[in-house]
Amino acid sequence: MKITIIDYGAGNVKSIEFALERIGYSSVLTKDANTIKNADRVIFPGVGEASYAMNMLKKSKLNHLIPTLKQPVLGICLGMQLMCQTSEEGETDALGIFDLKVKRFQNTLKVPQIGWNTIFNLKSILFENIPENTYMYLVHSYFVPSNSFCIATSDYGIEYSVAVQKNNFFGVQFHPEKSGVLGEQLLKNFIENTN
Amino acid sequence: MLAKRIIPCLDIKNGRTVKGVNFLDLKDAGDPVELAKFYAENMADELVFLDISATEEARKTMVKLVEKIAKTINIPFTVGGGISNLKDVDLILKSGADKVSINSAAVKNPELISEISKQYGNQCVVVAIDAKLIDNNWKVHLVGGKEPTNLDLFEWAKTVERYGAGEILFTSMNHDGTKTGFANSALAKLSGILEIPVIASGGAGSIKDFKDVFVEGKADAALAASVFHFKEIDIKHLKRVLKNKGISVRI
């Protein structure tokens, strides 16, 4: 099993590598197009600011590669948001895999949302052995509104899509690598249940 | 619903855990990696590691320790203590920490906050503020509480939020080590004026103190050390009690 973590200089990816190690998988951190294309599973991480991250992707031409990938791809946090059409953060044109617009939380709440929140209406092989209303760790100021690709919902002042899926593309807003044993279960499901 | 967070804090000196009472008189409370693992398995929501040694040699030890912790635990953690520039931040985050906490360095150079936040996102910048109530004014103190400044807690917190802090970790020096409860009225005021989350620190002694800090102090998270390290309060038990009192916690 060749697992590749896309390295485009956006944020800290060590914790994903370590989480995979804990569930018994090694991974390769790379920006090399061929290595990514030939991987069995691709993880698209992201922490930081959307327009900055998009520019980093463009610099390494990964913005063209990612939407064409055929193997299962998991976008995490900003990775999920960048798979959408646009983001209000930095007025960013993103990858457009999902025809969705990423919005900012209302200021009536603490922004960023930081901490553990429940996820529910779980509808995917990603959530096998993960019970409804499991707590996952989230850190974000922008969110994906409810939509037809939604495979899990959360609630922060508003119900929103905390996970999406379209064909081989999966996205999760929470950090499975930081969400305890059940977060590790999700990574395991992504590796073992998708094809 | 977003859960209120319980955060054990581990003070680290030369690779070992210590906890000061009123910042003095340190006691040894175990091996950091073992303790971190124990807490992660026992429902701590996050961990904070404060390096209080701050010599060049100990700093290298800390970076190695951060990587060991990141490999072992599956919950988020923050590293602070003596971080003074982007290079320090880079080392700590690349070793696997999720956030850095800066204190004196933010006062000396507030631009550091925006630099970190631009490069890594504001979610990874925790600005720690130690303050003491003097003549009815909360005054910010530096260097582990040893050096007073003229900064007002609330004004300073608003300022660092504007610079791009992702969270505020407020320690009341009047309460720290006393085990008589958190500085709830100051915390509630802080929480009211800020958009970003507030972590309360200083004064945890009983389960009721945690209930009060969330209800009266309107804190988003509560940090404590000795009550957890010396097993006076069990986090699982604490969370069950809080849940029964209608407070949203992860169980």
CSV table of C-alpha atoms in Angstrom, one decimal:
chain,number,residue,atom,x,y,z
A,1,MET,CA,0.0,0.0,0.0
A,2,LYS,CA,1.6,3.3,-1.2
A,3,ILE,CA,0.2,6.2,0.8
A,4,THR,CA,1.3,9.7,-0.3
A,5,ILE,CA,0.8,12.9,1.6
A,6,ILE,CA,0.9,15.9,-0.7
A,7,ASP,CA,3.6,18.3,0.4
A,8,TYR,CA,3.1,21.8,-0.9
A,9,GLY,CA,4.5,23.7,2.1
A,10,ALA,CA,1.1,24.5,3.7
A,11,GLY,CA,1.2,23.8,7.3
A,12,ASN,CA,2.4,20.9,9.5
A,13,VAL,CA,1.9,17.4,8.1
A,14,LYS,CA,4.1,15.5,10.6
A,15,SER,CA,1.1,14.7,12.7
A,16,ILE,CA,-0.6,12.9,9.8
A,17,GLU,CA,2.5,10.9,9.1
A,18,PHE,CA,2.7,9.9,12.8
A,19,ALA,CA,-1.0,9.0,13.0
A,20,LEU,CA,-0.5,6.6,10.0
A,21,GLU,CA,2.5,5.1,11.7
A,22,ARG,CA,0.4,4.5,14.8
A,23,ILE,CA,-2.2,2.4,12.7
A,24,GLY,CA,0.6,0.6,11.0
A,25,TYR,CA,1.1,2.4,7.7
A,26,SER,CA,4.1,4.2,6.4
A,27,SER,CA,3.6,7.1,4.1
A,28,VAL,CA,5.6,9.3,1.7
A,29,LEU,CA,5.6,13.1,1.9
A,30,THR,CA,6.1,14.5,-1.6
A,31,LYS,CA,5.2,17.1,-4.2
A,32,ASP,CA,6.4,14.9,-7.1
A,33,ALA,CA,3.6,14.5,-9.6
A,34,ASN,CA,4.6,11.0,-10.6
A,35,THR,CA,4.8,9.7,-7.0
A,36,ILE,CA,1.4,11.2,-6.3
A,37,LYS,CA,-0.1,9.8,-9.5
A,38,ASN,CA,1.2,6.3,-8.7
A,39,ALA,CA,0.1,6.2,-5.1
A,40,ASP,CA,-2.7,3.9,-3.9
A,41,ARG,CA,-4.1,6.5,-1.5
A,42,VAL,CA,-3.5,10.3,-1.5
A,43,ILE,CA,-3.9,12.5,1.5
A,44,PHE,CA,-4.3,16.2,0.8
A,45,PRO,CA,-3.6,18.1,4.0
A,46,GLY,CA,-3.7,21.8,4.7
A,47,VAL,CA,-3.4,24.2,7.6
A,48,GLY,CA,-3.2,27.9,7.1
A,49,GLU,CA,-4.7,30.5,4.8
A,50,ALA,CA,-6.6,29.5,1.6
A,51,SER,CA,-5.1,31.9,-0.9
A,52,TYR,CA,-1.6,31.3,0.4
A,53,ALA,CA,-2.1,27.6,0.1
A,54,MET,CA,-3.6,27.8,-3.4
A,55,ASN,CA,-0.6,29.8,-4.5
A,56,MET,CA,1.7,27.2,-3.1
A,57,LEU,CA,-0.3,24.5,-5.1
A,58,LYS,CA,0.0,26.6,-8.3
A,59,LYS,CA,3.8,27.0,-7.8
A,60,SER,CA,4.2,23.3,-7.9
A,61,LYS,CA,1.5,22.9,-10.6
A,62,LEU,CA,-0.4,20.5,-8.2
A,63,ASN,CA,-3.6,22.5,-8.8
A,64,HIS,CA,-3.8,20.8,-12.2
A,65,LEU,CA,-2.8,17.4,-11.0
A,66,ILE,CA,-5.1,16.9,-8.0
A,67,PRO,CA,-8.5,17.1,-9.8
A,68,THR,CA,-7.4,14.5,-12.3
A,69,LEU,CA,-6.4,11.9,-9.6
A,70,LYS,CA,-8.2,8.5,-9.9
A,71,GLN,CA,-7.3,6.8,-6.6
A,72,PRO,CA,-9.0,7.6,-3.3
A,73,VAL,CA,-8.0,11.1,-2.2
A,74,LEU,CA,-8.7,12.4,1.3
A,75,GLY,CA,-8.6,16.2,1.9
A,76,ILE,CA,-8.2,17.2,5.5
A,77,CYS,CA,-9.3,20.6,6.9
A,78,LEU,CA,-8.0,23.3,4.4
A,79,GLY,CA,-7.4,20.4,2.0
A,80,MET,CA,-11.2,19.7,2.0
A,81,GLN,CA,-11.9,23.4,1.5
A,82,LEU,CA,-9.5,23.7,-1.4
A,83,MET,CA,-11.3,20.9,-3.2
A,84,CYS,CA,-14.3,23.2,-3.4
A,85,GLN,CA,-15.0,25.9,-6.0
A,86,THR,CA,-14.2,29.1,-4.1
A,87,SER,CA,-13.5,30.2,-0.6
A,88,GLU,CA,-14.4,33.5,1.1
A,89,GLU,CA,-11.0,33.3,2.7
A,90,GLY,CA,-8.8,35.6,0.6
A,91,GLU,CA,-11.4,35.5,-2.2
A,92,THR,CA,-9.8,32.3,-3.4
A,93,ASP,CA,-10.6,30.3,-6.5
A,94,ALA,CA,-9.9,26.8,-5.5
A,95,LEU,CA,-9.7,23.4,-7.2
A,96,GLY,CA,-13.4,23.1,-8.1
A,97,ILE,CA,-13.7,19.3,-7.5
A,98,PHE,CA,-16.8,20.0,-5.5
A,99,ASP,CA,-19.1,22.8,-6.8
A,100,LEU,CA,-19.3,24.3,-3.4
A,101,LYS,CA,-18.5,27.7,-1.8
A,102,VAL,CA,-16.6,27.9,1.5
A,103,LYS,CA,-18.0,30.6,3.8
A,104,ARG,CA,-16.9,32.2,7.1
A,105,PHE,CA,-18.6,31.6,10.4
A,106,GLN,CA,-20.7,34.4,11.8
A,107,ASN,CA,-19.0,36.7,14.3
A,108,THR,CA,-21.6,36.0,16.9
A,109,LEU,CA,-19.6,32.8,17.7
A,110,LYS,CA,-16.0,32.4,18.8
A,111,VAL,CA,-14.0,32.2,15.5
A,112,PRO,CA,-12.0,30.1,14.9
A,113,GLN,CA,-14.0,27.1,16.2
A,114,ILE,CA,-11.4,25.3,18.2
A,115,GLY,CA,-12.0,22.0,19.9
A,116,TRP,CA,-14.1,18.8,19.8
A,117,ASN,CA,-17.5,18.8,18.2
A,118,THR,CA,-19.9,16.0,17.4
A,119,ILE,CA,-20.4,14.7,13.9
A,120,PHE,CA,-23.7,13.1,12.8
A,121,ASN,CA,-25.8,11.8,9.9
A,122,LEU,CA,-22.8,9.7,9.0
A,123,LYS,CA,-23.2,8.2,5.5
A,124,SER,CA,-20.0,6.7,4.1
A,125,ILE,CA,-17.6,3.7,4.4
A,126,LEU,CA,-15.3,6.3,5.9
A,127,PHE,CA,-17.4,6.1,9.1
A,128,GLU,CA,-17.4,2.3,9.6
A,129,ASN,CA,-17.1,1.6,13.3
A,130,ILE,CA,-17.5,5.2,14.1
A,131,PRO,CA,-20.7,5.9,16.1
A,132,GLU,CA,-23.1,8.7,15.4
A,133,ASN,CA,-22.3,11.8,17.5
A,134,THR,CA,-18.6,11.0,17.9
A,135,TYR,CA,-16.4,13.9,18.9
A,136,MET,CA,-13.8,15.0,16.4
A,137,TYR,CA,-11.2,17.7,16.7
A,138,LEU,CA,-11.7,20.8,14.6
A,139,VAL,CA,-9.9,24.1,14.1
A,140,HIS,CA,-11.4,26.4,11.5
A,141,SER,CA,-12.9,29.8,10.7
A,142,TYR,CA,-14.4,28.8,7.4
A,143,PHE,CA,-16.9,26.1,6.6
A,144,VAL,CA,-18.7,24.2,3.8
A,145,PRO,CA,-22.5,24.8,4.0
A,146,SER,CA,-24.8,21.8,3.8
A,147,ASN,CA,-24.9,20.3,0.3
A,148,SER,CA,-25.7,17.2,-1.7
A,149,PHE,CA,-22.2,15.7,-1.4
A,150,CYS,CA,-22.5,15.8,2.4
A,151,ILE,CA,-21.5,12.5,4.2
A,152,ALA,CA,-21.4,13.9,7.8
A,153,THR,CA,-22.8,17.0,9.5
A,154,SER,CA,-21.8,19.1,12.5
A,155,ASP,CA,-23.3,22.1,14.2
A,156,TYR,CA,-21.6,25.3,15.1
A,157,GLY,CA,-24.3,28.0,15.3
A,158,ILE,CA,-25.4,26.5,12.0
A,159,GLU,CA,-25.6,22.9,10.7
A,160,TYR,CA,-22.8,22.4,8.1
A,161,SER,CA,-21.1,19.7,6.0
A,162,VAL,CA,-18.2,18.4,8.1
A,163,ALA,CA,-17.4,15.8,5.5
A,164,VAL,CA,-18.1,15.4,1.7
A,165,GLN,CA,-17.6,12.8,-1.0
A,166,LYS,CA,-17.7,12.8,-4.8
A,167,ASN,CA,-16.5,9.6,-6.5
A,168,ASN,CA,-12.9,9.0,-5.3
A,169,PHE,CA,-12.7,12.4,-3.6
A,170,PHE,CA,-13.3,12.5,0.2
A,171,GLY,CA,-13.0,15.6,2.4
A,172,VAL,CA,-13.2,16.0,6.1
A,173,GLN,CA,-13.1,19.3,8.0
A,174,PHE,CA,-12.0,17.8,11.3
A,175,HIS,CA,-8.5,16.4,11.9
A,176,PRO,CA,-8.7,12.6,12.1
A,177,GLU,CA,-5.0,12.6,13.0
A,178,LYS,CA,-5.7,14.5,16.2
A,179,SER,CA,-9.1,13.0,17.1
A,180,GLY,CA,-8.1,10.1,19.3
A,181,VAL,CA,-8.8,6.5,18.6
A,182,LEU,CA,-11.9,7.2,16.4
A,183,GLY,CA,-10.0,9.6,14.3
A,184,GLU,CA,-7.4,6.9,13.7
A,185,GLN,CA,-10.3,4.6,12.8
A,186,LEU,CA,-11.3,7.0,10.0
A,187,LEU,CA,-7.8,7.0,8.6
A,188,LYS,CA,-7.9,3.2,8.7
A,189,ASN,CA,-11.3,3.2,6.9
A,190,PHE,CA,-10.0,5.5,4.2
A,191,ILE,CA,-7.0,3.2,3.6
A,192,GLU,CA,-8.8,-0.1,3.9
A,193,ASN,CA,-12.4,0.5,2.8
A,194,THR,CA,-12.0,2.7,-0.3
A,195,ASN,CA,-10.9,1.5,-3.7
B,1,MET,CA,-22.3,21.1,20.2
B,2,LEU,CA,-18.7,22.3,20.7
B,3,ALA,CA,-17.3,20.8,23.9
B,4,LYS,CA,-15.6,22.8,26.6
B,5,ARG,CA,-12.0,21.6,26.8
B,6,ILE,CA,-10.0,20.2,29.7
B,7,ILE,CA,-6.3,20.8,29.3
B,8,PRO,CA,-3.6,19.4,31.6
B,9,CYS,CA,-0.5,21.6,31.5
B,10,LEU,CA,2.9,20.0,31.8
B,11,ASP,CA,5.8,22.3,32.9
B,12,ILE,CA,9.0,20.8,31.5
B,13,LYS,CA,12.5,21.4,32.8
B,14,ASN,CA,15.4,19.5,31.3
B,15,GLY,CA,13.1,17.0,29.8
B,16,ARG,CA,11.1,16.3,33.0
B,17,THR,CA,7.7,17.5,34.3
B,18,VAL,CA,7.6,19.9,37.1
B,19,LYS,CA,4.9,22.1,38.6
B,20,GLY,CA,5.5,25.3,40.5
B,21,VAL,CA,3.3,26.6,43.2
B,22,ASN,CA,3.0,30.3,42.6
B,23,PHE,CA,5.8,29.9,40.0
B,24,LEU,CA,8.3,29.0,42.7
B,25,ASP,CA,9.3,25.8,44.6
B,26,LEU,CA,9.3,23.2,41.8
B,27,LYS,CA,8.2,19.6,42.3
B,28,ASP,CA,8.9,16.7,40.0
B,29,ALA,CA,5.7,15.0,38.7
B,30,GLY,CA,6.9,12.5,36.2
B,31,ASP,CA,8.1,11.6,32.7
B,32,PRO,CA,6.4,13.9,30.1
B,33,VAL,CA,5.8,11.3,27.4
B,34,GLU,CA,4.3,8.8,29.8
B,35,LEU,CA,2.2,11.5,31.4
B,36,ALA,CA,1.0,12.8,28.0
B,37,LYS,CA,0.0,9.3,26.9
B,38,PHE,CA,-1.9,8.7,30.2
B,39,TYR,CA,-3.8,12.0,29.7
B,40,ALA,CA,-4.6,11.3,26.1
B,41,GLU,CA,-6.1,7.9,27.0
B,42,ASN,CA,-8.0,9.4,29.9
B,43,MET,CA,-10.0,12.0,28.0
B,44,ALA,CA,-7.9,15.1,28.2
B,45,ASP,CA,-8.9,17.2,25.2
B,46,GLU,CA,-5.6,18.8,24.6
B,47,LEU,CA,-2.2,19.2,26.3
B,48,VAL,CA,0.1,22.1,26.9
B,49,PHE,CA,3.8,21.8,27.4
B,50,LEU,CA,5.7,24.7,28.9
B,51,ASP,CA,9.4,24.6,28.7
B,52,ILE,CA,10.6,26.5,31.7
B,53,SER,CA,14.3,25.6,31.4
B,54,ALA,CA,15.1,27.9,28.5
B,55,THR,CA,18.9,27.2,28.2
B,56,GLU,CA,20.1,26.5,24.7
B,57,GLU,CA,20.9,22.9,25.6
B,58,ALA,CA,17.5,22.3,27.1
B,59,ARG,CA,15.9,23.8,24.1
B,60,LYS,CA,17.3,21.0,21.9
B,61,THR,CA,16.1,18.4,24.3
B,62,MET,CA,12.6,20.0,24.1
B,63,VAL,CA,12.5,19.7,20.3
B,64,LYS,CA,13.4,16.0,20.6
B,65,LEU,CA,10.7,15.6,23.3
B,66,VAL,CA,8.1,17.3,21.1
B,67,GLU,CA,8.7,14.8,18.3
B,68,LYS,CA,8.4,11.9,20.8
B,69,ILE,CA,5.2,13.3,22.2
B,70,ALA,CA,3.7,13.8,18.6
B,71,LYS,CA,4.5,10.2,17.7
B,72,THR,CA,2.9,8.9,20.8
B,73,ILE,CA,-0.3,10.8,21.4
B,74,ASN,CA,-3.4,11.3,19.2
B,75,ILE,CA,-4.8,14.6,20.6
B,76,PRO,CA,-3.6,18.1,19.9
B,77,PHE,CA,-0.9,19.8,21.9
B,78,THR,CA,0.7,23.2,22.4
B,79,VAL,CA,4.3,24.0,23.2
B,80,GLY,CA,5.4,27.2,24.8
B,81,GLY,CA,8.2,28.7,26.9
B,82,GLY,CA,11.0,30.8,25.6
B,83,ILE,CA,9.8,30.9,22.0
B,84,SER,CA,11.1,34.2,20.7
B,85,ASN,CA,11.3,34.1,16.9
B,86,LEU,CA,9.9,32.4,13.7
B,87,LYS,CA,12.8,29.9,13.7
B,88,ASP,CA,11.8,28.6,17.1
B,89,VAL,CA,8.2,28.3,15.9
B,90,ASP,CA,9.3,26.5,12.8
B,91,LEU,CA,11.3,23.9,14.8
B,92,ILE,CA,8.5,23.2,17.2
B,93,LEU,CA,5.8,22.9,14.6
B,94,LYS,CA,7.9,20.8,12.3
B,95,SER,CA,8.6,18.4,15.2
B,96,GLY,CA,4.8,17.8,15.3
B,97,ALA,CA,3.3,20.3,17.8
B,98,ASP,CA,-0.1,21.7,16.7
B,99,LYS,CA,0.3,25.1,18.3
B,100,VAL,CA,2.9,27.3,19.9
B,101,SER,CA,2.3,29.5,22.9
B,102,ILE,CA,4.1,32.8,23.1
B,103,ASN,CA,4.2,35.2,26.0
B,104,SER,CA,7.0,37.7,26.6
B,105,ALA,CA,8.1,37.5,22.9
B,106,ALA,CA,4.6,38.8,21.9
B,107,VAL,CA,5.0,41.8,24.2
B,108,LYS,CA,8.5,42.6,23.0
B,109,ASN,CA,7.6,42.1,19.3
B,110,PRO,CA,3.8,41.8,18.5
B,111,GLU,CA,4.7,41.5,14.8
B,112,LEU,CA,5.8,37.9,15.7
B,113,ILE,CA,2.1,37.0,16.2
B,114,SER,CA,1.1,38.2,12.7
B,115,GLU,CA,4.2,36.5,11.2
B,116,ILE,CA,3.3,33.2,12.7
B,117,SER,CA,-0.3,33.5,11.8
B,118,LYS,CA,0.4,34.5,8.2
B,119,GLN,CA,2.7,31.5,7.7
B,120,TYR,CA,0.9,28.8,9.7
B,121,GLY,CA,-2.6,30.2,10.3
B,122,ASN,CA,-3.9,31.9,13.4
B,123,GLN,CA,-5.1,28.6,14.8
B,124,CYS,CA,-1.6,27.7,15.8
B,125,VAL,CA,-0.8,30.9,17.7
B,126,VAL,CA,-1.8,30.9,21.4
B,127,VAL,CA,-0.8,34.1,23.2
B,128,ALA,CA,-0.3,33.4,26.9
B,129,ILE,CA,-0.9,36.3,29.2
B,130,ASP,CA,0.1,36.2,32.9
B,131,ALA,CA,-1.7,39.0,34.8
B,132,LYS,CA,-2.0,40.2,38.3
B,133,LEU,CA,-4.7,42.2,39.9
B,134,ILE,CA,-3.1,45.4,41.4
B,135,ASP,CA,-5.3,48.2,42.7
B,136,ASN,CA,-8.2,46.9,40.8
B,137,ASN,CA,-6.3,46.8,37.5
B,138,TRP,CA,-5.2,43.5,35.8
B,139,LYS,CA,-1.6,44.2,34.9
B,140,VAL,CA,0.3,42.0,32.4
B,141,HIS,CA,3.5,40.4,33.8
B,142,LEU,CA,6.4,38.9,31.9
B,143,VAL,CA,9.2,36.3,32.4
B,144,GLY,CA,7.0,33.8,34.2
B,145,GLY,CA,5.3,36.5,36.2
B,146,LYS,CA,8.5,38.1,37.5
B,147,GLU,CA,8.5,41.3,35.5
B,148,PRO,CA,5.5,43.7,35.7
B,149,THR,CA,4.5,45.8,32.7
B,150,ASN,CA,2.1,48.7,32.3
B,151,LEU,CA,-0.1,46.7,29.9
B,152,ASP,CA,-3.7,46.2,30.8
B,153,LEU,CA,-4.9,42.6,30.4
B,154,PHE,CA,-8.0,43.4,28.4
B,155,GLU,CA,-6.4,46.0,26.1
B,156,TRP,CA,-3.5,43.7,25.5
B,157,ALA,CA,-5.8,40.7,24.8
B,158,LYS,CA,-7.7,42.8,22.2
B,159,THR,CA,-4.4,43.9,20.7
B,160,VAL,CA,-3.0,40.4,20.2
B,161,GLU,CA,-6.3,39.3,18.7
B,162,ARG,CA,-5.9,42.0,16.1
B,163,TYR,CA,-2.4,40.9,15.4
B,164,GLY,CA,-3.8,37.4,14.6
B,165,ALA,CA,-3.7,35.3,17.8
B,166,GLY,CA,-5.9,32.2,17.6
B,167,GLU,CA,-6.5,31.8,21.3
B,168,ILE,CA,-5.7,33.5,24.6
B,169,LEU,CA,-4.3,31.6,27.5
B,170,PHE,CA,-4.9,33.8,30.5
B,171,THR,CA,-3.2,32.9,33.8
B,172,SER,CA,-4.3,34.8,36.9
B,173,MET,CA,-1.2,35.1,39.1
B,174,ASN,CA,-3.4,35.9,42.0
B,175,HIS,CA,-5.1,32.5,41.7
B,176,ASP,CA,-2.3,30.3,40.3
B,177,GLY,CA,-1.3,27.7,42.8
B,178,THR,CA,-3.9,28.7,45.3
B,179,LYS,CA,-6.5,26.0,44.4
B,180,THR,CA,-9.3,28.3,45.3
B,181,GLY,CA,-10.9,28.7,41.9
B,182,PHE,CA,-10.3,30.6,38.6
B,183,ALA,CA,-10.4,34.4,38.1
B,184,ASN,CA,-14.0,34.1,36.8
B,185,SER,CA,-15.0,37.7,36.6
B,186,ALA,CA,-11.9,38.7,34.7
B,187,LEU,CA,-12.4,35.6,32.5
B,188,ALA,CA,-16.0,36.4,31.7
B,189,LYS,CA,-15.1,40.0,30.7
B,190,LEU,CA,-12.2,38.7,28.5
B,191,SER,CA,-14.5,36.2,26.9
B,192,GLY,CA,-17.1,38.9,26.2
B,193,ILE,CA,-14.7,41.3,24.5
B,194,LEU,CA,-12.8,38.7,22.4
B,195,GLU,CA,-13.9,36.9,19.2
B,196,ILE,CA,-11.3,34.1,19.7
B,197,PRO,CA,-11.5,31.4,22.4
B,198,VAL,CA,-10.2,31.9,25.9
B,199,ILE,CA,-8.3,29.2,27.9
B,200,ALA,CA,-8.5,29.8,31.7
B,201,SER,CA,-5.5,29.0,33.9
B,202,GLY,CA,-4.6,29.4,37.5
B,203,GLY,CA,-6.6,28.4,40.6
B,204,ALA,CA,-8.1,24.9,39.8
B,205,GLY,CA,-8.6,23.1,43.1
B,206,SER,CA,-12.0,21.3,42.9
B,207,ILE,CA,-14.5,20.0,40.4
B,208,LYS,CA,-16.7,23.0,41.3
B,209,ASP,CA,-14.0,25.3,40.2
B,210,PHE,CA,-14.2,23.8,36.7
B,211,LYS,CA,-18.0,24.1,36.6
B,212,ASP,CA,-17.7,27.8,37.7
B,213,VAL,CA,-15.0,28.6,35.1
B,214,PHE,CA,-17.3,27.4,32.3
B,215,VAL,CA,-20.6,28.9,33.6
B,216,GLU,CA,-19.5,32.1,35.4
B,217,GLY,CA,-16.1,32.6,33.7
B,218,LYS,CA,-17.5,31.8,30.2
B,219,ALA,CA,-14.1,30.1,29.4
B,220,ASP,CA,-13.8,27.9,26.3
B,221,ALA,CA,-11.2,25.7,27.9
B,222,ALA,CA,-9.7,25.2,31.4
B,223,LEU,CA,-6.1,24.4,32.0
B,224,ALA,CA,-4.7,22.9,35.2
B,225,ALA,CA,-1.6,21.1,36.4
B,226,SER,CA,-1.1,19.8,39.9
B,227,VAL,CA,-4.8,18.7,40.5
B,228,PHE,CA,-4.3,16.3,37.5
B,229,HIS,CA,-0.6,15.4,38.1
B,230,PHE,CA,-1.1,14.4,41.7
B,231,LYS,CA,-4.4,12.7,40.8
B,232,GLU,CA,-6.5,14.8,43.0
B,233,ILE,CA,-9.0,15.1,40.1
B,234,ASP,CA,-9.6,12.4,37.6
B,235,ILE,CA,-10.5,13.9,34.2
B,236,LYS,CA,-13.1,11.2,33.3
B,237,HIS,CA,-14.8,11.7,36.6
B,238,LEU,CA,-14.6,15.5,36.3
B,239,LYS,CA,-16.2,15.3,32.8
B,240,ARG,CA,-19.1,13.1,34.0
B,241,VAL,CA,-19.9,15.5,36.8
B,242,LEU,CA,-19.7,18.5,34.3
B,243,LYS,CA,-22.0,16.7,31.9
B,244,ASN,CA,-24.5,16.0,34.6
B,245,LYS,CA,-24.5,19.7,35.3
B,246,GLY,CA,-25.4,20.4,31.7
B,247,ILE,CA,-22.0,21.5,30.5
B,248,SER,CA,-21.0,20.2,27.0
B,249,VAL,CA,-17.9,18.0,27.3
B,250,ARG,CA,-16.4,15.2,25.3
B,251,ILE,CA,-17.0,11.9,27.1
